[in-house]
Short mmCIF file of N, CA and C in Angstrom, two decimals:
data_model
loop_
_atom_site.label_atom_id
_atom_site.label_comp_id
_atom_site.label_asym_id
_atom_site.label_seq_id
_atom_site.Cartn_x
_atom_site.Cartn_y
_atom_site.Cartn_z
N UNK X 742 0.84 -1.17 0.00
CA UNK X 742 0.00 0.00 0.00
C UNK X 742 0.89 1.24 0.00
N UNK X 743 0.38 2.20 -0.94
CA UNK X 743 1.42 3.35 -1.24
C UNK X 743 0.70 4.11 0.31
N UNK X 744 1.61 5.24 0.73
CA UNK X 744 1.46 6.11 1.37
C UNK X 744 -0.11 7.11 1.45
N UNK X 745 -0.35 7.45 -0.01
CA UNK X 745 -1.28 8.14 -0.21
C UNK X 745 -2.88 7.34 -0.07
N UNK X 746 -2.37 5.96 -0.65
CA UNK X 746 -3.47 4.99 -0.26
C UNK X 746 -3.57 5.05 0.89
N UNK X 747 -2.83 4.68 2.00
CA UNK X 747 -2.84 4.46 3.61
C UNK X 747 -3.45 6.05 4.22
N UNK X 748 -3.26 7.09 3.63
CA UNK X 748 -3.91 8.15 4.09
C UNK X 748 -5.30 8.34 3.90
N UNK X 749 -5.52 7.74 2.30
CA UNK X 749 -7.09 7.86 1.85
C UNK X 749 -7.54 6.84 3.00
N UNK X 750 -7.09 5.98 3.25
CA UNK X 750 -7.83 4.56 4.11
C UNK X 750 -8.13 5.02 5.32
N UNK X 751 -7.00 5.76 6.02
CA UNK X 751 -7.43 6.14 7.20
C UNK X 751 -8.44 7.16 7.27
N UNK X 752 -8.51 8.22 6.32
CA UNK X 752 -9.86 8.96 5.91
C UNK X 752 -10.93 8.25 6.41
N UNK X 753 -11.41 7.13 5.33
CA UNK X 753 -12.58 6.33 4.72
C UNK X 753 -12.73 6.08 6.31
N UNK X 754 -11.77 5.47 7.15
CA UNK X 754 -11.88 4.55 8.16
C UNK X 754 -12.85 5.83 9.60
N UNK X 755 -12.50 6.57 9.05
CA UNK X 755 -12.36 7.71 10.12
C UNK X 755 -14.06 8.04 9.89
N UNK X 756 -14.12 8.38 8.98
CA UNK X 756 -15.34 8.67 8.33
C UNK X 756 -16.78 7.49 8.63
N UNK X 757 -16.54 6.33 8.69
CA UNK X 757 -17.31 5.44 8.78
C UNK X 757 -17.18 4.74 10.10
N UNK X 758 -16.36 5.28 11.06
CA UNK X 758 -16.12 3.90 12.06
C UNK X 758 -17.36 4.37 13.02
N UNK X 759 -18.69 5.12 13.14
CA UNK X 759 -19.84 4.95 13.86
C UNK X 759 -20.51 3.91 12.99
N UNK X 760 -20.83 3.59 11.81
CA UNK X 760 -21.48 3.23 10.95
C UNK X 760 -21.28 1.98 10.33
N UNK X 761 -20.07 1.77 10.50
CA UNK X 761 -19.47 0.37 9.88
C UNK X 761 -18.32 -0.43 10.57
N UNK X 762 -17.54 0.29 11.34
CA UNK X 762 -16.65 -0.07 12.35
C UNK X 762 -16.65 0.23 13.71
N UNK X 763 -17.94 0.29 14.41
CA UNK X 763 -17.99 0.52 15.42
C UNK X 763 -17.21 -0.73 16.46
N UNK X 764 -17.30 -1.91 16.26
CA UNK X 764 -16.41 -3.00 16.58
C UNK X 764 -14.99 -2.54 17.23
N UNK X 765 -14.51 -1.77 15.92
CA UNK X 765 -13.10 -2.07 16.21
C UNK X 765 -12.61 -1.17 17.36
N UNK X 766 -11.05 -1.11 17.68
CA UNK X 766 -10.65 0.01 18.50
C UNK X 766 -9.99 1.29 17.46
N UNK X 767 -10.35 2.53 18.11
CA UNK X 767 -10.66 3.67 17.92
C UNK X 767 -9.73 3.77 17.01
N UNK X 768 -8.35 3.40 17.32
CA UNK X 768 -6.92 3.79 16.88
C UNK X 768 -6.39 2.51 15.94
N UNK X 769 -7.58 1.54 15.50
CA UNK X 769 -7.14 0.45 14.28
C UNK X 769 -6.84 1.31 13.12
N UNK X 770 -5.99 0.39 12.38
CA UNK X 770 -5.42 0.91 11.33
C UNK X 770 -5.70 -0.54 10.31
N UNK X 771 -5.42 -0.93 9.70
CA UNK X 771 -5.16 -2.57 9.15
C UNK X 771 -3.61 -2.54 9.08
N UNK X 772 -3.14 -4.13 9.25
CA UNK X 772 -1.70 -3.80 9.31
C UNK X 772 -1.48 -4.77 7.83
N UNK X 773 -2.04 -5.25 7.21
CA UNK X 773 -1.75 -5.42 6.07
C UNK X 773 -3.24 -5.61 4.45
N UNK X 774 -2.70 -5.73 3.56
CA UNK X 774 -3.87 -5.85 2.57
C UNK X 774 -4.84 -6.45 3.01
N UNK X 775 -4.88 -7.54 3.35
CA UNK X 775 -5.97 -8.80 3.16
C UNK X 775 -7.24 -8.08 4.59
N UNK X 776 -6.52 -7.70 5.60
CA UNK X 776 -6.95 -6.71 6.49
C UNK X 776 -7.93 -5.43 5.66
N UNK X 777 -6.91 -4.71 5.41
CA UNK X 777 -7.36 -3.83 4.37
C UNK X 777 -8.94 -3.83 3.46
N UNK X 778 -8.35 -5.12 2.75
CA UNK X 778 -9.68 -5.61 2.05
C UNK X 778 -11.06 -6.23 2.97
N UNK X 779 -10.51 -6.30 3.87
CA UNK X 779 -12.15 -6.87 4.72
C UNK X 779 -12.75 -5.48 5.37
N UNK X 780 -11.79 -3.76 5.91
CA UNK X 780 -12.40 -3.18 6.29
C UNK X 780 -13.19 -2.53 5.17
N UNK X 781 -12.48 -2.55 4.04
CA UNK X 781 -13.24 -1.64 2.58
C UNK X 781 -14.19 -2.57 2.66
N UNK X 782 -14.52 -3.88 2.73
CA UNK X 782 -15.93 -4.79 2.38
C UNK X 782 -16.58 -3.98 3.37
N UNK X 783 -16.08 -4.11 4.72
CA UNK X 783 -17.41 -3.69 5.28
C UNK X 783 -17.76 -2.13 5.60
N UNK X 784 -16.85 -1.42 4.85
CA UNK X 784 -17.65 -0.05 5.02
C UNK X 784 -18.39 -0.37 3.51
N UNK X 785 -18.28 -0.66 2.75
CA UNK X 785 -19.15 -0.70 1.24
C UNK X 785 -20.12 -1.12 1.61
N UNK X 786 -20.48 -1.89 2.10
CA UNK X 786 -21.91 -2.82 2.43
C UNK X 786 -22.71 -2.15 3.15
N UNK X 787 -21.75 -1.39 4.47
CA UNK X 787 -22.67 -0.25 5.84
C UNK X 787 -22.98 1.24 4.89
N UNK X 788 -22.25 1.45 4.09
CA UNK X 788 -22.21 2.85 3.72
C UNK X 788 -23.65 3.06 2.95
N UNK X 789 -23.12 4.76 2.59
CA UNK X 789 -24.28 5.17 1.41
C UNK X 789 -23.49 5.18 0.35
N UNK X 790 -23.96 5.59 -0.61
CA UNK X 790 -23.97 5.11 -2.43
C UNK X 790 -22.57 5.95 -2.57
N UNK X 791 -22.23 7.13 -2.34
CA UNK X 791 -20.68 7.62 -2.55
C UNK X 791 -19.57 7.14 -1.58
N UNK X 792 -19.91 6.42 -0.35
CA UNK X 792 -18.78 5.87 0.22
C UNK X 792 -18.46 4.35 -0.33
N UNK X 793 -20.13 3.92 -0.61
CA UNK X 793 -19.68 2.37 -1.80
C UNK X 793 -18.65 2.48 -2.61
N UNK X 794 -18.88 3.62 -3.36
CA UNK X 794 -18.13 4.24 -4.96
C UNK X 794 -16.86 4.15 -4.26
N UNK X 795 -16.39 4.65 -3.53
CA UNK X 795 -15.27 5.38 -3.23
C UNK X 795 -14.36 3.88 -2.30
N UNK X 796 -15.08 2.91 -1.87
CA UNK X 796 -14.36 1.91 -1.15
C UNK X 796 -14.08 0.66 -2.03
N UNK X 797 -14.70 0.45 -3.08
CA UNK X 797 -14.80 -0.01 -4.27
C UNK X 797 -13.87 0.07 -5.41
N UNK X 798 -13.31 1.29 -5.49
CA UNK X 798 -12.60 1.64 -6.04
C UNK X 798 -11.06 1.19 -5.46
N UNK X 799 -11.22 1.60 -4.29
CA UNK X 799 -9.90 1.22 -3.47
C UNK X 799 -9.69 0.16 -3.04
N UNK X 800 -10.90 -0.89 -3.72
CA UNK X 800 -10.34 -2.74 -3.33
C UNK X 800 -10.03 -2.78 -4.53
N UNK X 801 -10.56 -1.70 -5.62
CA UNK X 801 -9.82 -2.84 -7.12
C UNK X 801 -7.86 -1.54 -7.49
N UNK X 802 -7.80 -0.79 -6.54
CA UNK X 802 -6.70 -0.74 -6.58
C UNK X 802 -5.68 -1.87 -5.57
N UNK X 803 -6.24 -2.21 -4.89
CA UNK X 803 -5.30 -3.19 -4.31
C UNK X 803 -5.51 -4.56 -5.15
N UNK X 804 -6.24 -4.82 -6.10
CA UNK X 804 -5.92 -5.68 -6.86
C UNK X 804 -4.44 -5.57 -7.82
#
């Protein structure tokens, strides 16, 4: 994960953790992809229609 990715992520993460990550602890980060890819699943699924777009996008860049 480039730098700028890991910043957008922590955004997204920041943005959604009442809504989709309430689970986790406050100060999670993912410490690698496969991580990564399960928090983008589940903010896409909790979100609304521009955070789908936008988490969606950033699992098929980690492809």
């Amino acid at each position: 994960m480039t730098t700028e990715f890991e910043s957008e992520l922590r955004a997204l993460i920041a943005a959604n953790r009442v809504r989709a990550l309430w689970s986790l602890p406050r100060d999670y980060f993912p410490p690698d992809e496969a991580s990564a890819r399960r928090i983008l699943e589940k903010i896409a699924a909790r979100g609304d229609r521009q955070t789908w777009v936008r988490a969606r996008q950033m699992l098929r860049e980690l492809n």
